Amino acid sequence: MTDVIDSPIRNGVDTATLFATLNAVKGDPEIAKFQFRARNQWVSGTHNRSTISDFYGAKQEMKHNSAHTFDADHPAVLVGTDNAPTPVEYVLHALAACLTAGLANIAAARKINLTSVESVVEGDIDLLGILGLGRGEVRNGFQGIKVSFKLTGDDPEKLREVVEQSRARSAVYDIVTNGVPVEIATD
Amino acid sequence: MTDVIDSPIRNGVDTATLFATLNAVKGDPEIAKFQFRARNQWVSGTHNRSTISDFYGAKQEMKHNSAHTFDADHPAVLVGTDNAPTPVEYVLHALAACLTAGLANIAAARKINLTSVESVVEGDIDLLGILGLGRGEVRNGFQGIKVSFKLTGDDPEKLREVVEQSRARSAVYDIVTNGVPVEIATD
């Protein structure tokens, strides 16, 4: 039996590589400048498809292991063909995914073991906004989002602190709560 | 040969159903209150998976035709296992998908024919923020997003107006540019 006192792998996170990456970025902050991309193509009606494959980061053009395609559509009740989730549901997935990835990293860095992480994300939206029936009083997007986490692992109090730190460092939480300037160009 | 003067189907959008839906909502605004949901489960490290299946709308619990699952992960350069796109890339997909679905609907309602719609969405992010190396000066999320549309169909000037109206009515554009209150609960 091997008694591993301090394995670099915790929660599936290679903490040795994590700390090495942090040190590399400290030494050269240009490494941290990334650009992510999605390419979308209309299929028909509310149905369209994005491809995600390449990005820029660490001072070079990079590619994911494989290209990923994702469809989006509206359900029949919203005059679509329900080939896929709606665009707003992908935002909820992105938020859960970002907070959960952060949880695993932060817990690993703090030597806290996670056993399971589950979350439910609920977004309330009044479609009077997007339907143009809100008389300017109803916004187009979600009025509020609730994320409910259920975690098991080490000390519950420490796990709650990890959730709070993940929130404080989450890219998607920042995007969704604080907004981002968006420029739209039409050729 | 049948000479269809004004088909209710344009751009794959059933405009008769679209206008009937608008009228139904005008008659009973409660129909427009929706809640969308995603359920996420941590897999390992930065890899996790969301399921999107049910939602509330039109005064009842509803389900998509099928449940959809989406993985998210970080690439190797960001200490992940690159099983899937990053959470922030899903936000870019959601934005393109929402604007494109809106385009098709609005063009159809205005009797404008679309032949093709393509877009590229690029989001710039400085990872000093999420890495905690930004000394409070670098945000966690995208610093800016650019959406570039290429449309073909009827009169280009009308197509540009359709893009502008889609922006003005887009749920995801509103979420991403204006922010949404997010509540996080930990069990």
Short mmCIF file of C-alpha atoms in Angstrom, two decimals:
data_model
loop_
_atom_site.label_atom_id
_atom_site.label_comp_id
_atom_site.label_asym_id
_atom_site.label_seq_id
_atom_site.Cartn_x
_atom_site.Cartn_y
_atom_site.Cartn_z
CA MET A 1 0.00 0.00 0.00
CA THR A 2 1.34 3.38 -0.98
CA ASP A 3 0.76 6.20 1.43
CA VAL A 4 0.45 9.30 -0.74
CA ILE A 5 0.69 12.30 1.55
CA ASP A 6 0.17 15.03 -1.00
CA SER A 7 -0.79 13.81 -4.46
CA PRO A 8 -0.69 16.54 -7.12
CA ILE A 9 -3.98 15.17 -8.52
CA ARG A 10 -7.03 16.10 -6.45
CA ASN A 11 -10.63 16.23 -7.66
CA GLY A 12 -9.27 15.29 -11.07
CA VAL A 13 -7.27 18.54 -11.10
CA ASP A 14 -3.51 18.34 -11.67
CA THR A 15 -2.57 20.90 -9.04
CA ALA A 16 1.13 20.75 -9.95
CA THR A 17 0.26 21.89 -13.48
CA LEU A 18 -2.26 24.40 -12.09
CA PHE A 19 0.39 26.09 -9.94
CA ALA A 20 2.97 25.87 -12.75
CA THR A 21 0.48 27.63 -15.06
CA LEU A 22 -0.11 30.37 -12.49
CA ASN A 23 3.65 30.88 -12.20
CA ALA A 24 4.08 30.97 -15.98
CA VAL A 25 1.38 33.65 -16.27
CA LYS A 26 2.95 35.66 -13.44
CA GLY A 27 6.18 35.62 -15.43
CA ASP A 28 4.53 36.65 -18.70
CA PRO A 29 1.01 38.10 -18.43
CA GLU A 30 0.63 38.08 -22.27
CA ILE A 31 0.01 34.32 -21.95
CA ALA A 32 -3.33 35.14 -20.29
CA LYS A 33 -4.83 37.00 -23.26
CA PHE A 34 -7.38 34.71 -24.92
CA GLN A 35 -9.98 35.04 -27.62
CA PHE A 36 -12.77 32.47 -27.82
CA ARG A 37 -15.00 32.06 -30.87
CA ALA A 38 -18.19 30.47 -32.15
CA ARG A 39 -19.28 30.25 -35.79
CA ASN A 40 -23.01 30.03 -36.36
CA GLN A 41 -25.01 29.04 -39.41
CA TRP A 42 -28.74 29.44 -39.83
CA VAL A 43 -30.56 26.20 -40.70
CA SER A 44 -34.25 27.19 -40.99
CA GLY A 45 -36.68 29.21 -38.90
CA THR A 46 -35.41 29.41 -35.32
CA HIS A 47 -33.08 26.45 -35.87
CA ASN A 48 -29.37 27.20 -36.23
CA ARG A 49 -26.04 25.56 -35.48
CA SER A 50 -22.74 26.76 -34.00
CA THR A 51 -19.31 25.26 -34.44
CA ILE A 52 -16.67 25.77 -31.79
CA SER A 53 -13.16 24.71 -32.71
CA ASP A 54 -10.36 27.26 -32.59
CA PHE A 55 -9.30 29.94 -30.14
CA TYR A 56 -6.35 32.17 -29.45
CA GLY A 57 -4.38 31.94 -26.22
CA ALA A 58 -0.92 31.60 -24.73
CA LYS A 59 0.33 33.78 -27.60
CA GLN A 60 -0.76 31.41 -30.39
CA GLU A 61 -3.71 30.10 -32.40
CA MET A 62 -4.98 26.91 -30.80
CA LYS A 63 -7.60 24.24 -31.52
CA HIS A 64 -9.78 22.07 -29.32
CA ASN A 65 -9.10 18.31 -29.64
CA SER A 66 -12.11 18.18 -31.93
CA ALA A 67 -14.62 20.64 -33.38
CA HIS A 68 -17.94 20.69 -31.51
CA THR A 69 -21.30 21.61 -33.03
CA PHE A 70 -24.36 22.69 -31.09
CA ASP A 71 -27.83 23.28 -32.43
CA ALA A 72 -30.31 25.75 -30.97
CA ASP A 73 -34.00 26.11 -31.67
CA HIS A 74 -37.25 27.23 -30.10
CA PRO A 75 -39.80 24.71 -28.81
CA ALA A 76 -43.14 24.33 -30.61
CA VAL A 77 -44.87 26.51 -28.01
CA LEU A 78 -42.53 29.31 -29.16
CA VAL A 79 -43.14 28.68 -32.86
CA GLY A 80 -39.99 26.61 -33.35
CA THR A 81 -39.23 23.03 -34.31
CA ASP A 82 -37.60 21.98 -31.00
CA ASN A 83 -34.53 20.41 -32.54
CA ALA A 84 -32.44 21.58 -29.61
CA PRO A 85 -32.55 23.77 -26.49
CA THR A 86 -33.19 27.50 -26.73
CA PRO A 87 -30.29 29.98 -26.70
CA VAL A 88 -31.13 31.12 -23.15
CA GLU A 89 -30.86 27.54 -21.84
CA TYR A 90 -27.28 27.43 -23.12
CA VAL A 91 -26.55 30.48 -20.95
CA LEU A 92 -27.79 28.54 -17.89
CA HIS A 93 -25.56 25.59 -18.83
CA ALA A 94 -22.58 27.94 -19.26
CA LEU A 95 -23.16 29.46 -15.83
CA ALA A 96 -23.42 26.08 -14.07
CA ALA A 97 -20.41 24.73 -15.97
CA CYS A 98 -18.19 27.71 -15.13
CA LEU A 99 -19.03 27.72 -11.44
CA THR A 100 -18.54 23.94 -11.23
CA ALA A 101 -15.17 23.96 -13.02
CA GLY A 102 -14.06 26.71 -10.66
CA LEU A 103 -15.23 24.72 -7.64
CA ALA A 104 -13.09 21.73 -8.61
CA ASN A 105 -10.01 23.89 -9.23
CA ILE A 106 -10.34 25.96 -6.07
CA ALA A 107 -11.09 22.95 -3.87
CA ALA A 108 -8.04 21.16 -5.31
CA ALA A 109 -5.80 24.19 -4.72
CA ARG A 110 -7.03 24.29 -1.12
CA LYS A 111 -6.55 20.52 -0.67
CA ILE A 112 -10.26 19.99 -0.18
CA ASN A 113 -11.71 16.76 -1.57
CA LEU A 114 -14.97 16.85 -3.51
CA THR A 115 -17.09 13.73 -3.86
CA SER A 116 -19.99 15.12 -5.89
CA VAL A 117 -21.26 18.45 -7.19
CA GLU A 118 -24.73 18.91 -8.61
CA SER A 119 -26.52 22.10 -9.48
CA VAL A 120 -29.84 23.23 -10.83
CA VAL A 121 -29.99 26.58 -12.61
CA GLU A 122 -33.36 28.26 -13.12
CA GLY A 123 -33.90 31.41 -15.15
CA ASP A 124 -37.19 33.31 -15.09
CA ILE A 125 -38.13 35.18 -18.22
CA ASP A 126 -41.25 37.08 -19.26
CA LEU A 127 -41.55 36.71 -23.02
CA LEU A 128 -43.63 39.87 -23.30
CA GLY A 129 -40.20 41.49 -23.71
CA ILE A 130 -38.94 39.63 -26.77
CA LEU A 131 -42.45 39.52 -28.25
CA GLY A 132 -42.54 43.32 -28.22
CA LEU A 133 -45.64 43.33 -25.99
CA GLY A 134 -44.03 44.65 -22.84
CA ARG A 135 -44.56 48.38 -23.53
CA GLY A 136 -40.91 48.96 -22.71
CA GLU A 137 -41.46 47.76 -19.14
CA VAL A 138 -40.39 44.13 -19.58
CA ARG A 139 -36.78 43.27 -20.36
CA ASN A 140 -35.91 40.77 -23.07
CA GLY A 141 -33.65 38.57 -20.99
CA PHE A 142 -33.90 36.70 -17.71
CA GLN A 143 -35.30 38.74 -14.85
CA GLY A 144 -33.34 36.61 -12.41
CA ILE A 145 -31.37 33.38 -12.25
CA LYS A 146 -31.10 31.02 -9.29
CA VAL A 147 -28.30 28.45 -8.95
CA SER A 148 -28.78 25.72 -6.32
CA PHE A 149 -25.70 23.66 -5.47
CA LYS A 150 -25.55 20.34 -3.67
CA LEU A 151 -21.99 19.37 -2.77
CA THR A 152 -20.51 16.47 -0.91
CA GLY A 153 -16.91 16.01 0.16
CA ASP A 154 -14.87 17.42 3.01
CA ASP A 155 -16.13 19.80 5.70
CA PRO A 156 -19.40 21.47 4.50
CA GLU A 157 -18.31 24.89 5.77
CA LYS A 158 -15.15 24.73 3.64
CA LEU A 159 -17.21 23.63 0.65
CA ARG A 160 -19.44 26.69 1.05
CA GLU A 161 -16.33 28.90 1.05
CA VAL A 162 -15.18 27.19 -2.14
CA VAL A 163 -18.53 27.98 -3.79
CA GLU A 164 -18.18 31.62 -2.77
CA GLN A 165 -14.64 31.80 -4.16
CA SER A 166 -15.75 30.13 -7.40
CA ARG A 167 -18.45 32.79 -7.76
CA ALA A 168 -15.88 35.51 -7.13
CA ARG A 169 -13.60 34.14 -9.89
CA SER A 170 -16.14 32.94 -12.45
CA ALA A 171 -15.97 34.32 -15.98
CA VAL A 172 -19.59 33.44 -16.83
CA TYR A 173 -20.94 34.73 -13.50
CA ASP A 174 -19.20 38.04 -14.25
CA ILE A 175 -20.54 38.12 -17.83
CA VAL A 176 -24.09 37.30 -16.75
CA THR A 177 -24.26 39.61 -13.73
CA ASN A 178 -22.22 42.58 -14.93
CA GLY A 179 -22.75 42.63 -18.68
CA VAL A 180 -20.25 42.90 -21.53
CA PRO A 181 -20.08 45.42 -24.39
CA VAL A 182 -21.22 43.69 -27.60
CA GLU A 183 -20.55 45.08 -31.07
CA ILE A 184 -22.59 43.77 -34.00
CA ALA A 185 -21.37 44.23 -37.57
CA THR A 186 -23.38 43.27 -40.65
CA ASP A 187 -21.72 42.60 -43.95
CA MET B 1 -48.49 25.49 -61.07
CA THR B 2 -49.78 27.05 -57.89
CA ASP B 3 -49.20 30.74 -57.52
CA VAL B 4 -48.82 31.30 -53.79
CA ILE B 5 -49.16 35.04 -53.21
CA ASP B 6 -48.58 35.03 -49.47
CA SER B 7 -47.50 31.72 -48.01
CA PRO B 8 -47.63 31.61 -44.20
CA ILE B 9 -44.26 29.81 -44.22
CA ARG B 10 -41.30 32.09 -44.88
CA ASN B 11 -37.67 31.46 -43.89
CA GLY B 12 -38.93 28.24 -42.31
CA VAL B 13 -41.07 30.32 -39.92
CA ASP B 14 -44.80 29.60 -39.75
CA THR B 15 -45.91 33.22 -39.68
CA ALA B 16 -49.58 32.29 -39.22
CA THR B 17 -48.68 30.49 -35.99
CA LEU B 18 -46.31 33.32 -35.04
CA PHE B 19 -49.07 35.93 -35.29
CA ALA B 20 -51.59 33.61 -33.60
CA THR B 21 -49.12 33.20 -30.70
CA LEU B 22 -48.70 36.95 -30.42
CA ASN B 23 -52.49 37.36 -30.31
CA ALA B 24 -52.85 34.61 -27.69
CA VAL B 25 -50.27 36.33 -25.47
CA LYS B 26 -51.98 39.70 -25.94
CA GLY B 27 -55.18 38.05 -24.68
CA ASP B 28 -53.50 36.40 -21.67
CA PRO B 29 -50.05 37.75 -20.71
CA GLU B 30 -49.61 34.93 -18.14
CA ILE B 31 -48.83 32.65 -21.10
CA ALA B 32 -45.56 34.57 -21.56
CA LYS B 33 -44.09 33.72 -18.15
CA PHE B 34 -41.42 31.06 -18.67
CA GLN B 35 -38.78 29.40 -16.54
CA PHE B 36 -35.87 27.65 -18.26
CA ARG B 37 -33.58 25.21 -16.45
CA ALA B 38 -30.30 23.35 -16.70
CA ARG B 39 -29.12 20.57 -14.38
CA ASN B 40 -25.37 20.16 -14.08
CA GLN B 41 -23.26 17.34 -12.71
CA TRP B 42 -19.55 17.46 -12.05
CA VAL B 43 -17.58 14.71 -13.81
CA SER B 44 -13.93 15.34 -12.80
CA GLY B 45 -11.63 18.34 -12.71
CA THR B 46 -12.98 21.06 -14.98
CA HIS B 47 -15.18 18.56 -16.86
CA ASN B 48 -18.91 18.64 -16.13
CA ARG B 49 -22.17 17.94 -17.91
CA SER B 50 -25.54 19.69 -18.08
CA THR B 51 -28.89 18.19 -18.97
CA ILE B 52 -31.61 20.38 -20.43
CA SER B 53 -35.05 18.83 -20.66
CA ASP B 54 -37.95 20.52 -18.90
CA PHE B 55 -39.18 24.08 -18.62
CA TYR B 56 -42.25 25.97 -17.49
CA GLY B 57 -44.26 28.09 -19.90
CA ALA B 58 -47.74 28.80 -21.22
CA LYS B 59 -49.01 28.10 -17.69
CA GLN B 60 -47.77 24.51 -17.54
CA GLU B 61 -44.72 22.29 -17.07
CA MET B 62 -43.34 21.37 -20.48
CA LYS B 63 -40.60 19.15 -21.91
CA HIS B 64 -38.38 19.38 -24.95
CA ASN B 65 -38.89 16.59 -27.52
CA SER B 66 -35.84 14.96 -25.99
CA ALA B 67 -33.39 15.65 -23.17
CA HIS B 68 -30.12 17.21 -24.33
CA THR B 69 -26.78 16.86 -22.57
CA PHE B 70 -23.80 19.15 -23.02
CA ASP B 71 -20.34 18.73 -21.62
CA ALA B 72 -18.01 21.56 -20.74
CA ASP B 73 -14.32 21.46 -19.93
CA HIS B 74 -11.14 23.52 -20.08
CA PRO B 75 -8.51 22.89 -22.77
CA ALA B 76 -5.14 21.46 -21.76
CA VAL B 77 -3.54 24.92 -21.88
CA LEU B 78 -5.98 25.85 -19.09
CA VAL B 79 -5.27 22.72 -17.04
CA GLY B 80 -8.34 20.82 -18.30
CA THR B 81 -8.90 17.66 -20.30
CA ASP B 82 -10.54 19.33 -23.34
CA ASN B 83 -13.52 16.99 -23.52
CA ALA B 84 -15.73 19.87 -24.67
CA PRO B 85 -15.76 23.64 -25.16
CA THR B 86 -15.29 26.01 -22.25
CA PRO B 87 -18.29 27.57 -20.50
CA VAL B 88 -17.57 30.99 -22.05
CA GLU B 89 -17.70 29.54 -25.56
CA TYR B 90 -21.25 28.36 -24.86
CA VAL B 91 -22.15 31.98 -24.10
CA LEU B 92 -20.88 32.98 -27.56
CA HIS B 93 -22.96 30.19 -29.15
CA ALA B 94 -26.04 31.33 -27.19
CA LEU B 95 -25.60 34.91 -28.38
CA ALA B 96 -25.22 33.94 -32.06
CA ALA B 97 -28.13 31.50 -31.82
CA CYS B 98 -30.50 34.02 -30.22
CA LEU B 99 -29.73 36.79 -32.71
CA THR B 100 -30.06 34.37 -35.64
CA ALA B 101 -33.40 32.92 -34.48
CA GLY B 102 -34.66 36.47 -34.07
CA LEU B 103 -33.47 37.40 -37.56
CA ALA B 104 -35.45 34.58 -39.15
CA ASN B 105 -38.62 35.44 -37.20
CA ILE B 106 -38.43 39.18 -37.80
CA ALA B 107 -37.59 38.80 -41.49
CA ALA B 108 -40.53 36.39 -41.89
CA ALA B 109 -42.92 38.77 -40.11
CA ARG B 110 -41.76 41.56 -42.46
CA LYS B 111 -42.09 39.30 -45.53
CA ILE B 112 -38.36 39.49 -46.20
CA ASN B 113 -36.74 36.33 -47.59
CA LEU B 114 -33.46 35.11 -46.15
CA THR B 115 -31.19 32.84 -48.16
CA SER B 116 -28.32 32.42 -45.71
CA VAL B 117 -27.17 33.76 -42.36
CA GLU B 118 -23.70 33.18 -41.00
CA SER B 119 -22.04 34.77 -38.03
CA VAL B 120 -18.74 34.69 -36.21
CA VAL B 121 -18.70 35.65 -32.54
CA GLU B 122 -15.41 36.56 -30.89
CA GLY B 123 -14.97 37.22 -27.20
CA ASP B 124 -11.78 38.68 -25.76
CA ILE B 125 -10.85 37.69 -22.24
CA ASP B 126 -7.79 38.33 -20.09
CA LEU B 127 -7.41 35.32 -17.82
CA LEU B 128 -5.45 37.35 -15.26
CA GLY B 129 -8.95 37.98 -13.85
CA ILE B 130 -10.05 34.40 -13.18
CA LEU B 131 -6.52 33.41 -12.18
CA GLY B 132 -6.60 36.01 -9.43
CA LEU B 133 -3.55 37.78 -10.85
CA GLY B 134 -5.26 40.94 -12.04
CA ARG B 135 -4.86 42.96 -8.83
CA GLY B 136 -8.57 43.81 -9.02
CA GLU B 137 -8.04 45.63 -12.32
CA VAL B 138 -8.95 42.81 -14.70
CA ARG B 139 -12.51 41.51 -14.87
CA ASN B 140 -13.21 37.77 -14.89
CA GLY B 141 -15.43 37.74 -17.98
CA PHE B 142 -15.15 38.90 -21.56
CA GLN B 143 -13.88 42.43 -21.97
CA GLY B 144 -15.80 42.72 -25.22
CA ILE B 145 -17.64 40.57 -27.76
CA LYS B 146 -17.86 41.14 -31.50
CA VAL B 147 -20.54 39.53 -33.67
CA SER B 148 -19.99 39.65 -37.45
CA PHE B 149 -23.00 38.75 -39.61
CA LYS B 150 -23.04 37.82 -43.26
CA LEU B 151 -26.57 37.67 -44.66
CA THR B 152 -27.96 37.00 -48.09
CA GLY B 153 -31.55 37.34 -49.22
CA ASP B 154 -33.71 40.32 -50.13
CA ASP B 155 -32.59 43.94 -50.18
CA PRO B 156 -29.39 44.34 -48.07
CA GLU B 157 -30.67 47.54 -46.44
CA LYS B 158 -33.76 45.72 -45.18
CA LEU B 159 -31.59 42.87 -43.93
CA ARG B 160 -29.51 45.33 -41.90
CA GLU B 161 -32.72 46.68 -40.33
CA VAL B 162 -33.72 43.12 -39.46
CA VAL B 163 -30.37 42.58 -37.70
CA GLU B 164 -30.92 45.78 -35.71
CA GLN B 165 -34.44 44.72 -34.71
CA SER B 166 -33.19 41.26 -33.73
CA ARG B 167 -30.59 42.89 -31.47
CA ALA B 168 -33.30 45.07 -29.94
CA ARG B 169 -35.46 42.01 -29.15
CA SER B 170 -32.83 39.44 -28.24
CA ALA B 171 -32.98 37.75 -24.84
CA VAL B 172 -29.31 36.70 -24.83
CA TYR B 173 -28.09 40.09 -26.11
CA ASP B 174 -29.96 41.69 -23.20
CA ILE B 175 -28.55 39.16 -20.69
CA VAL B 176 -24.99 39.57 -21.95
CA THR B 177 -24.98 43.35 -22.31
CA ASN B 178 -27.14 44.39 -19.34
CA GLY B 179 -26.54 41.67 -16.76
CA VAL B 180 -28.98 39.65 -14.68
CA PRO B 181 -29.21 39.22 -10.90
CA VAL B 182 -27.92 35.74 -9.99
CA GLU B 183 -28.59 34.10 -6.63
CA ILE B 184 -26.43 31.15 -5.57
CA ALA B 185 -27.61 28.78 -2.84
CA THR B 186 -25.49 25.96 -1.43
CA ASP B 187 -27.04 22.98 0.26
#
